[in-house]
PDB file of C-alpha atoms (C1' of nucleotides) in Angstrom:
ATOM      1  CA  UNK A  21     -22.777 -15.088 -42.407  1.00 58.00           C
ATOM      2  CA  UNK A  22     -22.935 -17.344 -39.502  1.00 59.00           C
ATOM      3  CA  UNK A  23     -19.494 -18.612 -40.164  1.00 70.00           C
ATOM      4  CA  UNK A  24     -19.290 -22.324 -39.264  1.00 79.00           C
ATOM      5  CA  UNK A  25     -16.468 -21.733 -36.853  1.00 85.00           C
ATOM      6  CA  UNK A  26     -17.046 -25.151 -35.376  1.00 91.00           C
ATOM      7  CA  UNK A  27     -15.927 -26.871 -38.465  1.00 92.00           C
ATOM      8  CA  UNK A  28     -13.063 -24.424 -38.842  1.00 91.00           C
ATOM      9  CA  UNK A  29     -11.945 -25.152 -35.235  1.00 92.00           C
ATOM     10  CA  UNK A  30     -12.220 -28.902 -35.806  1.00 93.00           C
ATOM     11  CA  UNK A  31     -10.160 -28.670 -38.967  1.00 93.00           C
ATOM     12  CA  UNK A  32      -7.552 -26.543 -37.265  1.00 93.00           C
ATOM     13  CA  UNK A  33      -7.352 -29.006 -34.349  1.00 93.00           C
ATOM     14  CA  UNK A  34      -7.018 -32.018 -36.656  1.00 94.00           C
ATOM     15  CA  UNK A  35      -4.273 -30.256 -38.497  1.00 94.00           C
ATOM     16  CA  UNK A  36      -2.635 -29.589 -35.164  1.00 93.00           C
ATOM     17  CA  UNK A  37      -2.431 -33.280 -34.199  1.00 94.00           C
ATOM     18  CA  UNK A  38       1.286 -34.234 -34.276  1.00 93.00           C
ATOM     19  CA  UNK A  39       2.459 -37.284 -36.021  1.00 94.00           C
ATOM     20  CA  UNK A  40       2.444 -40.434 -33.965  1.00 93.00           C
ATOM     21  CA  UNK A  41      -0.406 -39.168 -31.797  1.00 94.00           C
ATOM     22  CA  UNK A  42      -4.219 -39.397 -32.117  1.00 95.00           C
ATOM     23  CA  UNK A  43      -7.167 -37.443 -30.608  1.00 95.00           C
ATOM     24  CA  UNK A  44     -10.669 -38.344 -29.699  1.00 94.00           C
ATOM     25  CA  UNK A  45     -13.880 -36.911 -31.277  1.00 95.00           C
ATOM     26  CA  UNK A  46     -15.124 -35.763 -27.889  1.00 93.00           C
ATOM     27  CA  UNK A  47     -11.906 -33.961 -27.110  1.00 93.00           C
ATOM     28  CA  UNK A  48     -11.886 -32.211 -30.445  1.00 94.00           C
ATOM     29  CA  UNK A  49     -15.529 -31.284 -30.024  1.00 93.00           C
ATOM     30  CA  UNK A  50     -14.819 -29.875 -26.588  1.00 92.00           C
ATOM     31  CA  UNK A  51     -11.879 -27.857 -27.816  1.00 92.00           C
ATOM     32  CA  UNK A  52     -14.049 -26.626 -30.719  1.00 92.00           C
ATOM     33  CA  UNK A  53     -16.409 -25.137 -28.136  1.00 89.00           C
ATOM     34  CA  UNK A  54     -19.211 -27.721 -28.046  1.00 90.00           C
ATOM     35  CA  UNK A  55     -18.613 -30.675 -25.682  1.00 90.00           C
ATOM     36  CA  UNK A  56     -21.146 -33.304 -26.708  1.00 89.00           C
ATOM     37  CA  UNK A  57     -21.075 -32.431 -30.381  1.00 92.00           C
ATOM     38  CA  UNK A  58     -18.749 -35.326 -31.030  1.00 93.00           C
ATOM     39  CA  UNK A  59     -21.136 -36.566 -33.681  1.00 93.00           C
ATOM     40  CA  UNK A  60     -20.640 -33.379 -35.589  1.00 93.00           C
ATOM     41  CA  UNK A  61     -16.866 -34.030 -35.694  1.00 94.00           C
ATOM     42  CA  UNK A  62     -17.672 -37.400 -37.302  1.00 93.00           C
ATOM     43  CA  UNK A  63     -20.002 -35.731 -39.789  1.00 92.00           C
ATOM     44  CA  UNK A  64     -17.365 -33.152 -40.719  1.00 93.00           C
ATOM     45  CA  UNK A  65     -14.862 -35.936 -41.008  1.00 93.00           C
ATOM     46  CA  UNK A  66     -16.976 -37.699 -43.586  1.00 91.00           C
ATOM     47  CA  UNK A  67     -17.517 -34.611 -45.746  1.00 89.00           C
ATOM     48  CA  UNK A  68     -14.549 -32.506 -44.565  1.00 87.00           C
ATOM     49  CA  UNK A  69     -11.315 -31.784 -46.365  1.00 87.00           C
ATOM     50  CA  UNK A  70      -9.439 -34.900 -47.460  1.00 89.00           C
ATOM     51  CA  UNK A  71      -6.226 -33.116 -46.723  1.00 89.00           C
ATOM     52  CA  UNK A  72      -6.775 -33.518 -43.002  1.00 93.00           C
ATOM     53  CA  UNK A  73      -5.557 -36.457 -41.082  1.00 94.00           C
ATOM     54  CA  UNK A  74      -8.906 -37.876 -40.009  1.00 95.00           C
ATOM     55  CA  UNK A  75      -7.124 -41.250 -39.533  1.00 95.00           C
ATOM     56  CA  UNK A  76      -5.522 -39.647 -36.489  1.00 95.00           C
ATOM     57  CA  UNK A  77      -9.024 -39.173 -35.009  1.00 95.00           C
ATOM     58  CA  UNK A  78     -10.382 -42.061 -32.973  1.00 95.00           C
ATOM     59  CA  UNK A  79     -13.234 -42.545 -30.506  1.00 94.00           C
ATOM     60  CA  UNK A  80     -12.983 -42.297 -26.722  1.00 93.00           C
ATOM     61  CA  UNK A  81     -12.368 -46.022 -26.533  1.00 93.00           C
ATOM     62  CA  UNK A  82      -9.380 -45.662 -28.831  1.00 93.00           C
ATOM     63  CA  UNK A  83     -11.310 -47.791 -31.411  1.00 93.00           C
ATOM     64  CA  UNK A  84     -10.934 -46.882 -35.057  1.00 94.00           C
ATOM     65  CA  UNK A  85     -13.854 -45.418 -37.101  1.00 91.00           C
ATOM     66  CA  UNK A  86     -16.132 -47.777 -38.959  1.00 85.00           C
ATOM     67  CA  UNK A  87     -16.826 -45.420 -41.912  1.00 88.00           C
ATOM     68  CA  UNK A  88     -13.237 -44.872 -42.872  1.00 91.00           C
ATOM     69  CA  UNK A  89     -12.630 -45.404 -46.634  1.00 90.00           C
ATOM     70  CA  UNK A  90     -11.285 -48.869 -46.972  1.00 90.00           C
ATOM     71  CA  UNK A  91     -12.418 -50.058 -43.518  1.00 89.00           C
ATOM     72  CA  UNK A  92     -10.691 -50.344 -40.225  1.00 91.00           C
ATOM     73  CA  UNK A  93      -7.808 -52.226 -41.842  1.00 91.00           C
ATOM     74  CA  UNK A  94      -6.966 -49.131 -43.962  1.00 93.00           C
ATOM     75  CA  UNK A  95      -7.393 -46.951 -40.939  1.00 93.00           C
ATOM     76  CA  UNK A  96      -5.060 -49.101 -38.870  1.00 94.00           C
ATOM     77  CA  UNK A  97      -2.475 -49.082 -41.608  1.00 94.00           C
ATOM     78  CA  UNK A  98      -2.626 -45.335 -41.888  1.00 94.00           C
ATOM     79  CA  UNK A  99      -2.054 -44.925 -38.113  1.00 94.00           C
ATOM     80  CA  UNK A 100       0.862 -47.335 -38.068  1.00 95.00           C
ATOM     81  CA  UNK A 101       2.321 -45.490 -41.077  1.00 95.00           C
ATOM     82  CA  UNK A 102       2.274 -42.343 -38.868  1.00 95.00           C
ATOM     83  CA  UNK A 103       3.994 -44.260 -36.107  1.00 95.00           C
ATOM     84  CA  UNK A 104       0.899 -45.027 -34.028  1.00 95.00           C
ATOM     85  CA  UNK A 105       0.773 -48.445 -32.385  1.00 94.00           C
ATOM     86  CA  UNK A 106      -2.566 -50.111 -33.105  1.00 94.00           C
ATOM     87  CA  UNK A 107      -3.712 -53.196 -31.301  1.00 92.00           C
ATOM     88  CA  UNK A 108      -4.787 -56.307 -33.214  1.00 91.00           C
ATOM     89  CA  UNK A 109      -8.375 -55.472 -32.354  1.00 90.00           C
ATOM     90  CA  UNK A 110      -8.085 -52.136 -34.268  1.00 92.00           C
ATOM     91  CA  UNK A 111      -7.660 -50.162 -31.000  1.00 93.00           C
ATOM     92  CA  UNK A 112      -4.946 -47.734 -30.044  1.00 94.00           C
ATOM     93  CA  UNK A 113      -3.438 -47.507 -26.558  1.00 92.00           C
ATOM     94  CA  UNK A 114      -5.425 -44.660 -25.006  1.00 90.00           C
ATOM     95  CA  UNK A 115      -2.764 -44.308 -22.380  1.00 89.00           C
ATOM     96  CA  UNK A 116       0.049 -43.837 -24.859  1.00 90.00           C
ATOM     97  CA  UNK A 117      -1.218 -42.803 -28.313  1.00 92.00           C
ATOM     98  CA  UNK A 118      -4.011 -40.332 -27.317  1.00 92.00           C
ATOM     99  CA  UNK A 119      -2.728 -36.770 -27.384  1.00 91.00           C
ATOM    100  CA  UNK A 120      -4.110 -34.436 -24.721  1.00 84.00           C
ATOM    101  CA  UNK A 121      -3.141 -30.739 -25.448  1.00 77.00           C
ATOM    102  CA  UNK A 122      -4.013 -29.786 -21.851  1.00 65.00           C
ATOM    103  CA  UNK A 123      -2.153 -32.600 -20.232  1.00 61.00           C
ATOM    104  CA  UNK A 124       0.242 -34.089 -22.756  1.00 55.00           C
ATOM    105  CA  UNK A 125       2.685 -35.173 -20.011  1.00 54.00           C
ATOM    106  CA  UNK A 126      -0.182 -37.223 -18.574  1.00 55.00           C
TER     107      UNK A 126
ATOM    108  C1'  DC B   5     -36.130 -24.531 -48.780  1.00 87.35           C
ATOM    109  C1'  DG B   6     -37.157 -28.739 -45.324  1.00 87.35           C
ATOM    110  C1'  DA B   7     -35.994 -32.942 -43.180  1.00 87.35           C
ATOM    111  C1'  DG B   8     -32.842 -36.629 -42.123  1.00 87.35           C
ATOM    112  C1'  DT B   9     -28.545 -38.493 -41.275  1.00 87.35           C
ATOM    113  C1'  DG B  10     -23.871 -38.897 -39.331  1.00 87.35           C
ATOM    114  C1'  DA B  11     -16.707 -41.937 -38.612  1.00 87.35           C
ATOM    115  C1'  DC B  12     -19.771 -39.990 -31.081  1.00 87.35           C
ATOM    116  C1'  DC B  13     -20.298 -39.367 -25.916  1.00 87.35           C
ATOM    117  C1'  DG B  14     -22.381 -39.627 -21.361  1.00 87.35           C
ATOM    118  C1'  DC B  15     -25.546 -41.232 -18.159  1.00 87.35           C
ATOM    119  C1'  DA B  16     -29.315 -44.388 -16.282  1.00 87.35           C
ATOM    120  C1'  DA B  17     -31.318 -48.904 -15.406  1.00 87.35           C
TER     121       DA B  17
ATOM    122  C1'  DA C  11     -20.297 -55.631 -17.426  1.00 87.35           C
ATOM    123  C1'  DT C  12     -24.239 -54.523 -21.114  1.00 87.35           C
ATOM    124  C1'  DT C  13     -28.225 -52.052 -23.275  1.00 87.35           C
ATOM    125  C1'  DG C  14     -31.025 -47.949 -24.430  1.00 87.35           C
ATOM    126  C1'  DC C  15     -31.847 -43.034 -24.935  1.00 87.35           C
ATOM    127  C1'  DG C  16     -30.923 -37.985 -25.721  1.00 87.35           C
ATOM    128  C1'  DG C  17     -28.046 -34.255 -27.401  1.00 87.35           C
ATOM    129  C1'  DC C  18     -25.020 -31.449 -30.336  1.00 87.35           C
ATOM    130  C1'  DC C  19     -23.817 -28.883 -35.283  1.00 87.35           C
ATOM    131  C1'  DA C  20     -22.954 -29.383 -40.000  1.00 87.35           C
ATOM    132  C1'  DC C  21     -23.618 -31.438 -44.419  1.00 87.35           C
ATOM    133  C1'  DT C  22     -26.404 -33.939 -48.166  1.00 87.35           C
ATOM    134  C1'  DC C  23     -30.528 -35.197 -50.760  1.00 87.35           C
TER     135       DC C  23
END
DNA sequence: CGAGTGACCGCAA
DNA sequence: ATTGCGGCCACTC
């Protein structure tokens, strides 16, 4: 079976993202066991379970994804609806909104 | 079944 | 500061 544990890990991590916080693709990929497979996270995000909060996932720059259904505006609205502050340029404050499980106290 | 693509990241010049 | 390239795994056609 070659269980795609990578995707399972990614989904589990995305489900573990608390409300009002966001994570980066690279961080999720690293936690999933493959640092550098950030692209895969994006690929899973596009065809993964819609029940997950992919809108809480942003890139390392804190910028919103470009392939989000509805565009960045919908993504921005979804984040603000969760309590995440998004800049006018569709970017979240990496120093305040990004959630780091290994260093959440920053 | 085979090949290509993808919502990214990091480094080098 | 910007631009260009390679790399990873899973999913779709």
